[in-house]
Short mmCIF file of C-alpha atoms in Angstrom, two decimals:
data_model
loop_
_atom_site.label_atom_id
_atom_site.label_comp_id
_atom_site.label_asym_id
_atom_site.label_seq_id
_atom_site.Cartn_x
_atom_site.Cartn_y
_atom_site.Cartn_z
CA UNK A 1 -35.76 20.81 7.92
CA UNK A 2 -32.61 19.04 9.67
CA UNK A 3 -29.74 18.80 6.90
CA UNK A 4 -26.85 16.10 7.55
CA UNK A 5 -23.49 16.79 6.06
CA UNK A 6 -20.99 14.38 4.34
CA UNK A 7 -17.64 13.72 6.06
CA UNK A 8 -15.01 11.41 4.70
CA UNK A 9 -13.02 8.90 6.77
CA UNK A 10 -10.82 5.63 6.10
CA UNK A 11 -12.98 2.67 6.91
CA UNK A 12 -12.75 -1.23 6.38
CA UNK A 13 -15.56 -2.08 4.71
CA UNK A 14 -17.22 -5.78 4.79
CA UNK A 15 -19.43 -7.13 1.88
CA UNK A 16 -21.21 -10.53 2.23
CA UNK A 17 -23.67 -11.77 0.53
CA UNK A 18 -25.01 -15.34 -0.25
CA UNK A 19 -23.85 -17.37 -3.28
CA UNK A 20 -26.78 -18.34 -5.72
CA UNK A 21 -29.59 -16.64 -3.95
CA UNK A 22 -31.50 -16.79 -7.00
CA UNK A 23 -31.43 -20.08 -7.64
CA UNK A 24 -32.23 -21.45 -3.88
CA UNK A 25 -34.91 -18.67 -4.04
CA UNK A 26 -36.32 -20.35 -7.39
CA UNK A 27 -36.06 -23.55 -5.20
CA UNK A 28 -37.52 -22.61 -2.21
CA UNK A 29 -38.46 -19.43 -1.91
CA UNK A 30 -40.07 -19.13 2.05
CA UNK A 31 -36.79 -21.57 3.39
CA UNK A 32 -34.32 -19.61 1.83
CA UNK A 33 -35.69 -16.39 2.91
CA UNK A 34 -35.92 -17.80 6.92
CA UNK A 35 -33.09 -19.05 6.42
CA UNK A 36 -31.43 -16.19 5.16
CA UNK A 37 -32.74 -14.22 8.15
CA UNK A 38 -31.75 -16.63 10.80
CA UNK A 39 -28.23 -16.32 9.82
CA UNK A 40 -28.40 -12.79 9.63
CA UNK A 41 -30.15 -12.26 12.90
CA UNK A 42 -28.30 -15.20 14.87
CA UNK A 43 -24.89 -15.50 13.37
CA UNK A 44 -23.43 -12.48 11.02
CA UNK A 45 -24.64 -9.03 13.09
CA UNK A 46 -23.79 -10.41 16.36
CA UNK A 47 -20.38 -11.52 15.14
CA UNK A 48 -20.08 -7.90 13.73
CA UNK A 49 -21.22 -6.08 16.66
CA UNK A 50 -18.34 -8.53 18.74
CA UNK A 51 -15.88 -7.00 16.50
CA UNK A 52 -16.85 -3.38 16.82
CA UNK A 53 -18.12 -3.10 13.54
CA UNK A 54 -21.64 -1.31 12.21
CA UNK A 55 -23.74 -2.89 9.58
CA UNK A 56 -25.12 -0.11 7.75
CA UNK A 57 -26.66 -1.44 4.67
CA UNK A 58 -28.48 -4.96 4.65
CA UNK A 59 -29.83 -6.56 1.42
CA UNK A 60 -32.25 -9.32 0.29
CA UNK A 61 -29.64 -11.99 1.08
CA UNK A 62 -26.79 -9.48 3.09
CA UNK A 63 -24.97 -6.84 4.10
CA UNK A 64 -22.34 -3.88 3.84
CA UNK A 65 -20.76 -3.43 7.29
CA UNK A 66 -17.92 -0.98 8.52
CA UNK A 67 -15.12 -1.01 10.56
CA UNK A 68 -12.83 1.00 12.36
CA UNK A 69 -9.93 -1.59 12.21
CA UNK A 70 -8.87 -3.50 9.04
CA UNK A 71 -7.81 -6.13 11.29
CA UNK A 72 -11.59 -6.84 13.01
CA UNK A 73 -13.36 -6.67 10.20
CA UNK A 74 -10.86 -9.74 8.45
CA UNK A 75 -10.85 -11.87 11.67
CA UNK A 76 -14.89 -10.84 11.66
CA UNK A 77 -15.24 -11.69 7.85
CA UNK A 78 -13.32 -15.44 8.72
CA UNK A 79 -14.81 -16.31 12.21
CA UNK A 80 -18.06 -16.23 9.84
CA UNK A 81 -17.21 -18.16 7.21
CA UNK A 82 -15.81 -20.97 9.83
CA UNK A 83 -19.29 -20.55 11.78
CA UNK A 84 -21.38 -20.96 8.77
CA UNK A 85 -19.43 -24.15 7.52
CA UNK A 86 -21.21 -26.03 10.62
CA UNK A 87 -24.48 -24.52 9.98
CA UNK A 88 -27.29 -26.31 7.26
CA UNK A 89 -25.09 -29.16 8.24
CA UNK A 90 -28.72 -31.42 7.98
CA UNK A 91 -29.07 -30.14 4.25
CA UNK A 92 -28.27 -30.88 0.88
CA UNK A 93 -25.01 -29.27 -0.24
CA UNK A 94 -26.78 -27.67 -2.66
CA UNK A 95 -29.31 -26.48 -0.51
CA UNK A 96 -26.84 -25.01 2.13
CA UNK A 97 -26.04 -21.35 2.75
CA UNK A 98 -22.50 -20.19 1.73
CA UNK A 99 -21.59 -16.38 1.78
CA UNK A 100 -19.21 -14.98 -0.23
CA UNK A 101 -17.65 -12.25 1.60
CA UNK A 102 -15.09 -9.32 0.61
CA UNK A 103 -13.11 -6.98 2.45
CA UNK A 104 -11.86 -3.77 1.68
CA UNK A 105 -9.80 -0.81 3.14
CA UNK A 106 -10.44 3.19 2.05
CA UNK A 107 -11.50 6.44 1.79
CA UNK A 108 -15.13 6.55 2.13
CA UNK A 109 -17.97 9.12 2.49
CA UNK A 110 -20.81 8.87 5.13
CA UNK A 111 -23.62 11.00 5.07
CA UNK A 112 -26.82 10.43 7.44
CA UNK A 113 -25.33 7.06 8.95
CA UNK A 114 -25.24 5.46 5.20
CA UNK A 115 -21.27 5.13 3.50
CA UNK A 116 -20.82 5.81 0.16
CA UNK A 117 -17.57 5.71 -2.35
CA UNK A 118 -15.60 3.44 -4.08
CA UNK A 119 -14.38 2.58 -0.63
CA UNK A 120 -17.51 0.69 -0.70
CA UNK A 121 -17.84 -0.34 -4.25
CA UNK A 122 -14.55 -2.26 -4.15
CA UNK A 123 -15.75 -4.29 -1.06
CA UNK A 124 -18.85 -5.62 -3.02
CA UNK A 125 -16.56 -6.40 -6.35
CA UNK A 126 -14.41 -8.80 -4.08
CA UNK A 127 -17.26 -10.30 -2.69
CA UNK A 128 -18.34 -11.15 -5.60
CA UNK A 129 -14.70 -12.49 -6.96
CA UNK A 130 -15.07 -15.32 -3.62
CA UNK A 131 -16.12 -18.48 -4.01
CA UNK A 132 -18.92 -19.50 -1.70
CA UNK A 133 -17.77 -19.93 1.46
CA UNK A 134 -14.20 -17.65 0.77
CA UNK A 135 -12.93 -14.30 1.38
CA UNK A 136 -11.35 -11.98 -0.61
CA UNK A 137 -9.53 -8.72 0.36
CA UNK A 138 -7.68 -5.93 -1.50
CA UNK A 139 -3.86 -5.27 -1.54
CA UNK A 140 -4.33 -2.76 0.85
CA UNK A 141 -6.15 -5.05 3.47
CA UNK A 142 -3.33 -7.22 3.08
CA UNK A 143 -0.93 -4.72 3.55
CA UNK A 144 -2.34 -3.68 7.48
CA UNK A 145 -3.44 -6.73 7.79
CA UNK A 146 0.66 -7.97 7.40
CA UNK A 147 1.24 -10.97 9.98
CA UNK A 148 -1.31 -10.23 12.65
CA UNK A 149 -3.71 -12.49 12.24
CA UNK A 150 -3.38 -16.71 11.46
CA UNK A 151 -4.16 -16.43 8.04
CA UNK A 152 -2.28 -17.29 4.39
CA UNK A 153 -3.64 -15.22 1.89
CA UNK A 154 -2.90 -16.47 -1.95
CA UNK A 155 -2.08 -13.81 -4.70
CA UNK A 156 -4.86 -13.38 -7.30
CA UNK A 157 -3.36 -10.60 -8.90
CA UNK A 158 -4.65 -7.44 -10.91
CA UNK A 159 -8.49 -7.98 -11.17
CA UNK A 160 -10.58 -5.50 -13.45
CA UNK A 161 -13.49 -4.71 -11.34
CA UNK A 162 -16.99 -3.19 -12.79
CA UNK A 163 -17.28 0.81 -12.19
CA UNK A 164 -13.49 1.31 -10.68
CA UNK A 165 -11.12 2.74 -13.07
CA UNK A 166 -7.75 0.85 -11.34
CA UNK A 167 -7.36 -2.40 -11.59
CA UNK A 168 -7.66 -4.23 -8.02
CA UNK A 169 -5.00 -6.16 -6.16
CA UNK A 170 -6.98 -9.35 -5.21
CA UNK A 171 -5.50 -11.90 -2.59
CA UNK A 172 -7.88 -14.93 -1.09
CA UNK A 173 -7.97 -15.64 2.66
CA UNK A 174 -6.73 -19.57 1.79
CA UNK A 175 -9.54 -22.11 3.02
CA UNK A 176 -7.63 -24.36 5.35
CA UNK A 177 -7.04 -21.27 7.31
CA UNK A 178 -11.01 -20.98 7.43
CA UNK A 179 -11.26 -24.57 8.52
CA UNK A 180 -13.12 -25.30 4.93
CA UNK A 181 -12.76 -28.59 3.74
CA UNK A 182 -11.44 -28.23 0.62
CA UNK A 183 -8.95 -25.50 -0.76
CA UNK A 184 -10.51 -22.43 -2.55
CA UNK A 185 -9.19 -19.19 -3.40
CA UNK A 186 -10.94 -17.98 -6.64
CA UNK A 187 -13.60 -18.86 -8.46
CA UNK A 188 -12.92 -18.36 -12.08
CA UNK A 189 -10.82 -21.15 -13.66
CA UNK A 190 -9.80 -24.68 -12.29
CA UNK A 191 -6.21 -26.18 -13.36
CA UNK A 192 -5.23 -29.68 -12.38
CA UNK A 193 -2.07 -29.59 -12.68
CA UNK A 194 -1.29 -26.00 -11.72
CA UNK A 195 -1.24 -23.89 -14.68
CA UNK A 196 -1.33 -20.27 -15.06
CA UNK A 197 -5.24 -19.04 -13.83
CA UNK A 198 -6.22 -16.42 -16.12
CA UNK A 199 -8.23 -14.95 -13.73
CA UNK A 200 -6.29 -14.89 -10.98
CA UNK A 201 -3.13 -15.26 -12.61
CA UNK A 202 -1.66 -17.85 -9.75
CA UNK A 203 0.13 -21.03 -10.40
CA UNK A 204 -1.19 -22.73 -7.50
CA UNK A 205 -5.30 -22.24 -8.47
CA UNK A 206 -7.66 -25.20 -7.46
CA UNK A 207 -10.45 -22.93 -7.49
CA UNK A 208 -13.68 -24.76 -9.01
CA UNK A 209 -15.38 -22.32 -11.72
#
């Protein structure tokens, strides 16, 4: 029997996944799902594939992908996000698909063309700390990242994230630069005017809760 051995490399990890699956799937159940897979299928793995990345996990309603550059897989994660804002255009907002997506730069370990780590585990906590339709990296994506690519990126601070010991430096890709039409960075607290967010700890939060 053929035996695969774990190596460990530095990777940019992608997470996406869809914001409220649940509850469109408790709506309609058979739309969301073709939806869902349309988007997949005609949108996020060829976009992935143009950047050189590898999805190598998909989900009910995404996917983990990796990358060799931390810069592809951030101009990958917001080339999608501006693609899917003109898609379910004929819909409902509340029927539309938004994906949340995070990004994330480390030490991960691959074994049998699956990745592994908290490499990976950090990308899925900041996809989940996006609003639908955002982004969210780590302080180290921002730190390769630096000015190569036309995007501002808002502070969010220390974040606490489920099964990682450290805390997380958060920053949001900011949604004008996503061509969104309305500003969002994170999606805990809302302060009109800008107050101190206590989840993201910014003065200049608009994010809707």
């Amino acid at each position: 029997m053929a035996t695969t051995t774990a190596t460990r490399r530095l990777a940019a990890i992608l997470a996406a996944d869809v914001a409220g699956y649940s509850r469109l799937m408790g709506a309609d159940e058979e739309g969301t799902h073709e939806r869902v897979k349309a988007h997949l299928v005609e949108l996020i793995d060829p976009m992935i594939r143009e950047h050189r990345g590898r999805i190598f996990k998909t989900t009910g309603d995404g996917v983990l992908a990796e990358f060799a550059s931390v810069v592809d897989a951030v101009r990958c994660a917001a080339e999608i996000q501006q693609a899917m804002a003109e898609r379910d255009l004929d819909l409902a907002e509340e029927r539309r698909l938004r994906f949340r997506i995070g990004v994330n730069l480390g030490d991960v370990i691959a074994e049998g063309g699956d990745i592994y780590g908290d490499g990976v585990n950090i990308a899925a906590r900041l996809e989940g700390l996006a609003a639908p339709g955002g982004i969210c990296v780590s302080g180290t994506v921002r730190d390769h990242v630096g000015d190569r690519l036309p995007y501002s990126f808002d502070d969010m601070g220390e974040q606490s994230v489920k099964n990682i010991a450290r805390p997380v430096r958060v920053y949001a890709v900011r949604a004008e630069g996503l061509g969104a039409p309305r500003r969002q960075m994170c999606r805990r607290s809302l302060h009109t005017p800008p107050a101190l967010c206590r989840g993201c700890r910014s003065s200049s939060c608009r994010s809707p809760t």
